[in-house]
Short mmCIF file of C-alpha atoms in Angstrom, two decimals:
data_model
loop_
_atom_site.label_atom_id
_atom_site.label_comp_id
_atom_site.label_asym_id
_atom_site.label_seq_id
_atom_site.Cartn_x
_atom_site.Cartn_y
_atom_site.Cartn_z
CA UNK Y 1 50.84 -174.88 -205.00
CA UNK Y 2 52.93 -171.79 -204.50
CA UNK Y 3 51.32 -168.84 -202.73
CA UNK Y 4 53.83 -166.30 -204.04
CA UNK Y 5 52.50 -163.13 -205.63
CA UNK Y 6 54.47 -162.10 -208.71
CA UNK Y 7 54.59 -158.38 -207.97
CA UNK Y 8 55.92 -159.04 -204.45
CA UNK Y 9 58.58 -161.39 -205.85
CA UNK Y 10 59.80 -158.89 -208.43
CA UNK Y 11 59.76 -156.00 -205.96
CA UNK Y 12 61.86 -158.05 -203.52
CA UNK Y 13 64.33 -159.14 -206.21
CA UNK Y 14 64.84 -155.61 -207.54
CA UNK Y 15 65.03 -153.84 -204.18
CA UNK Y 16 68.41 -152.09 -203.98
CA UNK Y 17 69.22 -153.27 -207.52
CA UNK Y 18 71.99 -150.71 -208.03
CA UNK Y 19 73.40 -151.03 -211.54
CA UNK Y 20 71.70 -154.33 -212.34
CA UNK Y 21 70.53 -154.41 -215.98
CA UNK Y 22 67.05 -155.96 -216.34
CA UNK Y 23 65.68 -157.53 -219.52
CA UNK Y 24 61.96 -158.23 -219.12
CA UNK Y 25 60.16 -160.78 -221.28
CA UNK Y 26 56.94 -159.74 -222.98
CA UNK Y 27 53.66 -159.66 -221.08
CA UNK Y 28 53.29 -159.88 -217.33
CA UNK Y 29 57.03 -159.91 -216.43
CA UNK Y 30 57.42 -156.58 -218.26
CA UNK Y 31 54.46 -155.18 -216.29
CA UNK Y 32 55.90 -156.50 -213.01
CA UNK Y 33 59.20 -154.72 -213.70
CA UNK Y 34 57.37 -151.54 -214.74
CA UNK Y 35 55.39 -151.67 -211.49
CA UNK Y 36 58.71 -151.19 -209.65
CA UNK Y 37 59.36 -148.00 -211.63
CA UNK Y 38 60.55 -147.18 -215.13
CA UNK Y 39 64.37 -147.20 -215.17
CA UNK Y 40 66.97 -146.53 -217.85
CA UNK Y 41 68.55 -149.91 -217.03
CA UNK Y 42 65.30 -151.74 -217.94
CA UNK Y 43 64.81 -153.21 -221.39
CA UNK Y 44 61.27 -154.50 -221.73
CA UNK Y 45 60.27 -156.59 -224.69
CA UNK Y 46 56.85 -156.17 -226.28
CA UNK Y 47 57.45 -158.98 -228.77
CA UNK Y 48 60.38 -161.16 -229.91
CA UNK Y 49 58.92 -164.05 -227.91
CA UNK Y 50 61.58 -166.62 -227.06
CA UNK Y 51 64.38 -164.08 -227.30
CA UNK Y 52 64.67 -162.62 -223.80
CA UNK Y 53 67.40 -164.95 -222.53
CA UNK Y 54 69.52 -164.40 -225.64
CA UNK Y 55 69.17 -160.62 -225.36
CA UNK Y 56 70.49 -161.13 -221.84
CA UNK Y 57 73.42 -163.19 -223.13
CA UNK Y 58 74.35 -160.48 -225.63
CA UNK Y 59 74.26 -157.86 -222.89
CA UNK Y 60 76.26 -160.04 -220.51
CA UNK Y 61 78.99 -160.63 -223.12
CA UNK Y 62 79.07 -156.94 -224.09
CA UNK Y 63 79.06 -155.65 -220.51
CA UNK Y 64 81.13 -158.13 -218.50
CA UNK Y 65 81.39 -155.79 -215.50
CA UNK Y 66 77.61 -155.58 -215.07
CA UNK Y 67 75.17 -158.10 -213.71
CA UNK Y 68 72.34 -158.80 -216.15
CA UNK Y 69 68.98 -160.21 -215.06
CA UNK Y 70 66.51 -161.70 -217.50
CA UNK Y 71 63.09 -161.77 -215.91
CA UNK Y 72 60.61 -163.67 -218.02
CA UNK Y 73 57.64 -166.00 -218.00
CA UNK Y 74 57.28 -169.73 -218.49
CA UNK Y 75 55.62 -169.37 -221.91
CA UNK Y 76 58.38 -167.09 -223.18
CA UNK Y 77 61.11 -169.35 -221.82
CA UNK Y 78 59.51 -172.45 -223.34
CA UNK Y 79 59.76 -170.82 -226.77
CA UNK Y 80 63.51 -170.32 -226.31
CA UNK Y 81 64.59 -173.57 -224.65
CA UNK Y 82 67.52 -173.98 -227.02
CA UNK Y 83 68.95 -170.71 -225.77
CA UNK Y 84 69.59 -172.36 -222.39
CA UNK Y 85 71.94 -174.80 -224.11
CA UNK Y 86 73.60 -171.92 -225.96
CA UNK Y 87 74.00 -169.89 -222.77
CA UNK Y 88 75.55 -172.86 -220.97
CA UNK Y 89 78.26 -173.09 -223.65
CA UNK Y 90 79.17 -169.43 -223.09
CA UNK Y 91 78.79 -169.46 -219.27
CA UNK Y 92 79.22 -165.71 -218.68
CA UNK Y 93 79.67 -165.07 -214.95
CA UNK Y 94 77.24 -162.15 -214.92
CA UNK Y 95 74.02 -163.53 -216.44
CA UNK Y 96 71.02 -164.47 -214.33
CA UNK Y 97 67.67 -165.77 -215.54
CA UNK Y 98 64.53 -165.83 -213.41
CA UNK Y 99 61.38 -167.42 -214.81
CA UNK Y 100 58.13 -166.36 -213.16
CA UNK Y 101 56.21 -169.59 -213.65
CA UNK Y 102 52.43 -169.38 -213.29
CA UNK Y 103 51.95 -172.36 -215.60
CA UNK Y 104 49.76 -170.17 -217.82
CA UNK Y 105 49.79 -167.99 -220.91
CA UNK Y 106 48.44 -165.11 -218.86
CA UNK Y 107 48.19 -162.52 -221.60
CA UNK Y 108 45.97 -164.57 -223.88
CA UNK Y 109 43.37 -166.09 -221.58
CA UNK Y 110 45.17 -168.18 -218.94
CA UNK Y 111 45.71 -171.21 -221.19
CA UNK Y 112 47.89 -173.89 -219.59
CA UNK Y 113 51.58 -174.03 -220.56
CA UNK Y 114 53.69 -177.18 -220.62
CA UNK Y 115 54.98 -176.45 -217.11
CA UNK Y 116 51.47 -177.16 -215.79
CA UNK Y 117 51.79 -180.66 -217.22
CA UNK Y 118 55.15 -181.24 -215.57
CA UNK Y 119 57.76 -179.71 -217.86
CA UNK Y 120 60.46 -178.65 -215.38
CA UNK Y 121 62.38 -175.61 -216.64
CA UNK Y 122 64.90 -175.80 -213.80
CA UNK Y 123 65.70 -179.42 -214.63
CA UNK Y 124 66.05 -178.48 -218.30
CA UNK Y 125 68.46 -175.65 -217.43
CA UNK Y 126 70.50 -177.98 -215.23
CA UNK Y 127 70.60 -180.64 -217.93
CA UNK Y 128 71.83 -177.99 -220.40
CA UNK Y 129 74.81 -177.36 -218.14
CA UNK Y 130 73.79 -174.19 -216.32
CA UNK Y 131 75.62 -174.44 -212.99
CA UNK Y 132 73.42 -172.61 -210.47
CA UNK Y 133 69.78 -173.68 -210.65
CA UNK Y 134 67.01 -173.39 -208.10
CA UNK Y 135 63.23 -173.62 -207.84
CA UNK Y 136 61.57 -171.22 -205.42
CA UNK Y 137 58.14 -171.85 -203.90
CA UNK Y 138 58.33 -170.03 -200.55
CA UNK Y 139 58.94 -166.39 -199.66
CA UNK Y 140 61.85 -167.29 -197.38
CA UNK Y 141 63.74 -168.74 -200.36
CA UNK Y 142 63.76 -165.39 -202.15
CA UNK Y 143 66.69 -164.00 -200.17
CA UNK Y 144 69.03 -166.69 -201.50
CA UNK Y 145 67.76 -166.04 -205.01
CA UNK Y 146 68.31 -162.31 -204.66
CA UNK Y 147 71.88 -162.96 -203.53
CA UNK Y 148 72.48 -164.98 -206.72
CA UNK Y 149 71.61 -161.97 -208.87
CA UNK Y 150 74.32 -159.79 -207.44
CA UNK Y 151 77.12 -162.36 -207.49
CA UNK Y 152 79.36 -163.14 -210.43
CA UNK Y 153 79.76 -166.84 -209.92
CA UNK Y 154 78.46 -168.11 -213.24
CA UNK Y 155 75.09 -168.23 -214.96
CA UNK Y 156 72.23 -168.67 -212.52
CA UNK Y 157 68.76 -169.87 -213.43
CA UNK Y 158 65.72 -169.91 -211.18
CA UNK Y 159 62.12 -170.87 -211.56
CA UNK Y 160 59.84 -169.01 -209.16
CA UNK Y 161 56.46 -170.70 -208.91
CA UNK Y 162 53.84 -167.95 -208.59
CA UNK Y 163 50.07 -167.68 -208.25
CA UNK Y 164 48.18 -167.35 -211.54
CA UNK Y 165 46.88 -163.84 -210.94
CA UNK Y 166 45.32 -161.55 -213.50
CA UNK Y 167 46.63 -158.18 -212.32
CA UNK Y 168 46.17 -154.65 -213.66
CA UNK Y 169 48.78 -153.97 -216.33
CA UNK Y 170 51.54 -151.45 -215.63
CA UNK Y 171 52.84 -150.60 -219.07
CA UNK Y 172 56.52 -149.87 -219.75
CA UNK Y 173 57.38 -147.60 -222.70
CA UNK Y 174 56.59 -149.30 -226.02
CA UNK Y 175 58.99 -147.42 -228.29
CA UNK Y 176 61.81 -149.88 -228.92
CA UNK Y 177 64.17 -147.26 -230.34
CA UNK Y 178 63.69 -145.13 -227.22
CA UNK Y 179 64.30 -148.07 -224.88
CA UNK Y 180 67.40 -149.00 -226.89
CA UNK Y 181 68.95 -145.55 -226.86
CA UNK Y 182 68.12 -144.97 -223.21
CA UNK Y 183 69.84 -148.20 -222.14
CA UNK Y 184 72.83 -147.67 -224.44
CA UNK Y 185 73.36 -144.17 -223.11
CA UNK Y 186 73.31 -145.51 -219.57
CA UNK Y 187 75.77 -148.30 -220.37
CA UNK Y 188 78.22 -146.67 -222.78
CA UNK Y 189 77.54 -142.93 -222.46
CA UNK Y 190 75.29 -140.62 -224.43
CA UNK Y 191 77.88 -139.78 -227.07
CA UNK Y 192 78.94 -143.33 -227.92
CA UNK Y 193 75.31 -144.43 -227.84
CA UNK Y 194 74.73 -142.41 -230.99
CA UNK Y 195 77.35 -144.43 -232.90
CA UNK Y 196 76.95 -147.95 -234.32
CA UNK V 1 83.82 -177.70 -259.36
CA UNK V 2 85.12 -176.60 -255.97
CA UNK V 3 84.04 -178.71 -253.02
CA UNK V 4 81.61 -176.80 -250.80
CA UNK V 5 83.44 -177.79 -247.62
CA UNK V 6 86.56 -175.75 -248.39
CA UNK V 7 85.15 -173.14 -250.74
CA UNK V 8 85.47 -170.28 -248.26
CA UNK V 9 89.28 -170.42 -248.21
CA UNK V 10 89.63 -167.66 -250.80
CA UNK V 11 87.60 -165.06 -248.91
CA UNK V 12 87.16 -166.17 -245.30
CA UNK V 13 90.45 -164.65 -244.12
CA UNK V 14 89.49 -161.32 -245.66
CA UNK V 15 86.09 -161.34 -243.94
CA UNK V 16 87.66 -162.28 -240.60
CA UNK V 17 90.08 -159.35 -240.99
CA UNK V 18 87.14 -157.06 -241.73
CA UNK V 19 85.39 -158.22 -238.58
CA UNK V 20 88.48 -157.28 -236.58
CA UNK V 21 88.93 -153.93 -238.33
CA UNK V 22 85.28 -153.04 -237.69
CA UNK V 23 85.26 -154.29 -234.07
CA UNK V 24 82.80 -157.13 -234.64
CA UNK V 25 83.60 -159.01 -231.44
CA UNK V 26 80.67 -161.42 -231.22
CA UNK V 27 80.08 -163.85 -234.07
CA UNK V 28 77.24 -166.34 -233.76
CA UNK V 29 76.33 -169.09 -236.17
CA UNK V 30 74.48 -172.21 -237.11
CA UNK V 31 77.20 -173.82 -239.24
CA UNK V 32 77.26 -174.40 -242.98
CA UNK V 33 79.95 -176.02 -245.08
CA UNK V 34 80.49 -172.76 -246.95
CA UNK V 35 81.21 -170.96 -243.67
CA UNK V 36 83.61 -173.57 -242.36
CA UNK V 37 86.83 -171.58 -242.59
CA UNK V 38 85.32 -168.30 -241.38
CA UNK V 39 83.80 -170.04 -238.35
CA UNK V 40 87.14 -171.72 -237.58
CA UNK V 41 88.95 -168.37 -237.80
CA UNK V 42 86.47 -166.72 -235.43
CA UNK V 43 86.64 -169.65 -232.99
CA UNK V 44 90.44 -169.49 -232.98
CA UNK V 45 90.48 -165.73 -232.36
CA UNK V 46 90.93 -164.99 -228.64
CA UNK V 47 89.49 -161.51 -229.15
CA UNK V 48 86.14 -162.84 -230.35
CA UNK V 49 83.18 -164.55 -228.78
CA UNK V 50 82.21 -167.32 -231.21
CA UNK V 51 78.74 -168.48 -230.23
CA UNK V 52 77.24 -171.68 -231.59
CA UNK V 53 73.44 -171.42 -231.70
CA UNK V 54 70.72 -174.05 -231.61
CA UNK V 55 68.58 -172.01 -234.01
CA UNK V 56 69.31 -168.92 -236.06
CA UNK V 57 66.76 -166.69 -234.34
CA UNK V 58 68.86 -166.89 -231.17
CA UNK V 59 71.58 -165.00 -233.02
CA UNK V 60 69.26 -162.07 -233.72
CA UNK V 61 68.35 -161.68 -230.04
CA UNK V 62 72.04 -162.11 -229.13
CA UNK V 63 73.05 -159.36 -231.55
CA UNK V 64 70.34 -157.12 -230.10
CA UNK V 65 71.72 -157.62 -226.58
CA UNK V 66 75.25 -156.96 -227.80
CA UNK V 67 74.11 -153.75 -229.49
CA UNK V 68 72.39 -152.63 -226.28
CA UNK V 69 75.69 -153.19 -224.49
CA UNK V 70 77.71 -151.25 -227.08
CA UNK V 71 79.29 -154.19 -228.94
CA UNK V 72 79.02 -155.28 -232.55
CA UNK V 73 77.86 -158.75 -233.53
CA UNK V 74 77.40 -160.69 -236.77
CA UNK V 75 75.25 -163.75 -237.48
CA UNK V 76 76.39 -166.46 -239.90
CA UNK V 77 73.90 -168.93 -241.28
CA UNK V 78 72.69 -170.92 -244.25
CA UNK V 79 69.69 -169.79 -246.30
CA UNK V 80 67.49 -172.47 -244.73
CA UNK V 81 67.94 -170.65 -241.40
CA UNK V 82 66.37 -167.44 -242.67
CA UNK V 83 62.91 -168.92 -242.27
CA UNK V 84 63.61 -169.43 -238.56
CA UNK V 85 64.28 -165.72 -238.10
CA UNK V 86 61.17 -163.97 -239.32
CA UNK V 87 59.52 -162.85 -236.08
CA UNK V 88 62.80 -162.21 -234.25
CA UNK V 89 63.84 -159.77 -236.99
CA UNK V 90 61.15 -157.47 -235.61
CA UNK V 91 63.44 -156.88 -232.61
CA UNK V 92 66.30 -155.04 -234.38
CA UNK V 93 63.80 -153.44 -236.73
CA UNK V 94 61.46 -151.93 -234.14
CA UNK V 95 64.39 -150.97 -231.90
CA UNK V 96 66.38 -149.42 -234.76
CA UNK V 97 69.43 -151.55 -234.04
CA UNK V 98 72.37 -152.33 -236.31
CA UNK V 99 72.24 -155.94 -237.52
CA UNK V 100 74.50 -157.84 -239.92
CA UNK V 101 74.15 -161.37 -241.23
CA UNK V 102 76.23 -163.36 -243.72
CA UNK V 103 74.15 -166.05 -245.38
CA UNK V 104 75.46 -168.89 -247.51
CA UNK V 105 72.94 -169.82 -250.16
CA UNK V 106 71.62 -173.28 -250.88
CA UNK V 107 68.83 -174.28 -253.19
CA UNK V 108 69.89 -172.38 -256.28
CA UNK V 109 72.97 -172.88 -258.55
CA UNK V 110 73.26 -176.61 -259.30
CA UNK V 111 71.43 -177.72 -256.15
CA UNK V 112 70.98 -181.49 -255.90
CA UNK V 113 68.80 -181.49 -252.73
CA UNK V 114 65.24 -180.43 -253.57
CA UNK V 115 64.49 -179.79 -249.88
CA UNK V 116 66.86 -176.81 -249.95
CA UNK V 117 65.11 -175.14 -252.85
CA UNK V 118 62.07 -173.58 -251.12
CA UNK V 119 64.10 -171.46 -248.68
CA UNK V 120 66.78 -170.86 -251.30
CA UNK V 121 64.14 -169.36 -253.53
CA UNK V 122 62.42 -167.43 -250.69
CA UNK V 123 65.45 -166.08 -248.84
CA UNK V 124 65.90 -162.65 -250.49
CA UNK V 125 62.14 -162.01 -250.56
CA UNK V 126 61.67 -163.01 -246.91
CA UNK V 127 64.55 -160.83 -245.77
CA UNK V 128 63.34 -157.84 -247.75
CA UNK V 129 59.82 -158.33 -246.41
CA UNK V 130 61.35 -158.12 -242.92
CA UNK V 131 62.99 -154.79 -243.75
CA UNK V 132 66.50 -156.20 -244.25
CA UNK V 133 68.79 -154.76 -246.95
CA UNK V 134 70.05 -157.61 -249.13
CA UNK V 135 73.40 -157.65 -250.94
CA UNK V 136 74.25 -160.60 -253.13
CA UNK V 137 77.74 -161.80 -254.04
CA UNK V 138 78.50 -164.13 -256.95
CA UNK V 139 82.29 -163.83 -257.28
CA UNK V 140 85.19 -164.34 -254.88
CA UNK V 141 86.68 -160.90 -255.49
CA UNK V 142 83.41 -159.20 -254.56
CA UNK V 143 83.06 -160.84 -251.13
CA UNK V 144 85.30 -158.56 -249.07
CA UNK V 145 84.18 -155.24 -250.63
CA UNK V 146 80.53 -156.25 -250.27
CA UNK V 147 80.88 -157.34 -246.66
CA UNK V 148 82.68 -154.08 -245.91
CA UNK V 149 79.87 -152.07 -247.52
CA UNK V 150 77.37 -154.08 -245.48
CA UNK V 151 79.32 -153.43 -242.27
CA UNK V 152 79.24 -149.70 -242.94
CA UNK V 153 75.55 -149.69 -243.78
CA UNK V 154 74.71 -151.75 -240.71
CA UNK V 155 76.84 -150.05 -238.08
CA UNK V 156 77.24 -146.51 -239.37
CA UNK V 157 73.78 -146.05 -240.83
CA UNK V 158 72.24 -148.42 -238.28
CA UNK V 159 70.37 -150.71 -240.67
CA UNK V 160 69.56 -154.39 -240.87
CA UNK V 161 71.75 -155.90 -243.61
CA UNK V 162 72.27 -159.38 -245.07
CA UNK V 163 74.98 -160.48 -247.47
CA UNK V 164 73.98 -163.50 -249.52
CA UNK V 165 76.98 -165.57 -250.59
CA UNK V 166 75.62 -167.33 -253.65
CA UNK V 167 75.87 -171.01 -254.40
CA UNK V 168 77.66 -170.12 -257.62
CA UNK V 169 80.38 -168.52 -255.49
CA UNK V 170 80.48 -171.35 -252.95
CA UNK V 171 80.14 -174.31 -255.27
CA UNK V 172 77.21 -176.69 -255.08
CA UNK V 173 77.82 -179.88 -253.15
CA UNK V 174 76.40 -183.00 -254.69
CA UNK V 175 76.26 -186.12 -252.54
CA UNK V 176 74.61 -187.96 -255.40
CA UNK V 177 77.78 -187.33 -257.43
CA UNK V 178 80.04 -188.43 -254.59
CA UNK V 179 81.10 -185.04 -253.14
CA UNK V 180 82.29 -185.17 -249.53
#
């Protein structure tokens, strides 16, 4: 069993993030990102379960000069497995997906997800054709993962096995229109952000 | 009656041109026979990302990401795909994002497959219940002006808009009758 703490993992991955765009899946990953500070380059989902990776693909295609990180949970990723096949067909060089896998639906009472019964998200991503795939269980493997996020060598996908902790929530803003306009202004400028 | 597989030839070029004029650079789809030519035009266009989806709801999240990054996207699908989109439509709605979908209708005019009828019948109601503006087109000459109006509503007024291309327009395929 992994001994990694999710908040430590996310803090390490986002340290010195520069202009990295971060899409956070609903629930604990969004709180982990918020715990590192609320940033204009964060887009945290409060719903749309199963959609985080595809939001990341849209951003990666629209902003080819930026690195885009999707940070989500195993339950959220399991609901969007098909998107891994879709992402592999597009293979943008700047999209990175990290699944924080506690093998639980943490928000709803710690019910087991399919990864607890052996479903291997990294193997699924690899089988879909995603080129750079890793599973992280030890703290000393995080440096290599962090390096992946700031390269532009093709889609990367990582599963980080974490402890099933029930931590205090750190809430990101909930107003979707605010989050949208704030990120658009950062990416395309305040004036263009007001257009369609 | 026109065969469904080539029925888009009279309007697909016009819609593709509209996409280019209005800077719709990302076009995602779960295919339908009625969208065949439009999909082929988008796939052949080096200025476009044509994204094949495994399920229609992926296209809504993709369009949301594109909008966040300052690009315009459109989602093409068949009416049966609308049912797969219900929860994901909350994303553009709650985030006040532009969203445009072109939907070829099944399960209405002369439909021979009864399994298409439930979503055919529910499609406009489901979309409207999800806050999507619905425009319907029944004639070839109305396709381009309606799609252009939908583009303006979506991207200039930042609304969620669907154009339903009716089965009367597309022609109903009938395998029982020997259609290809």
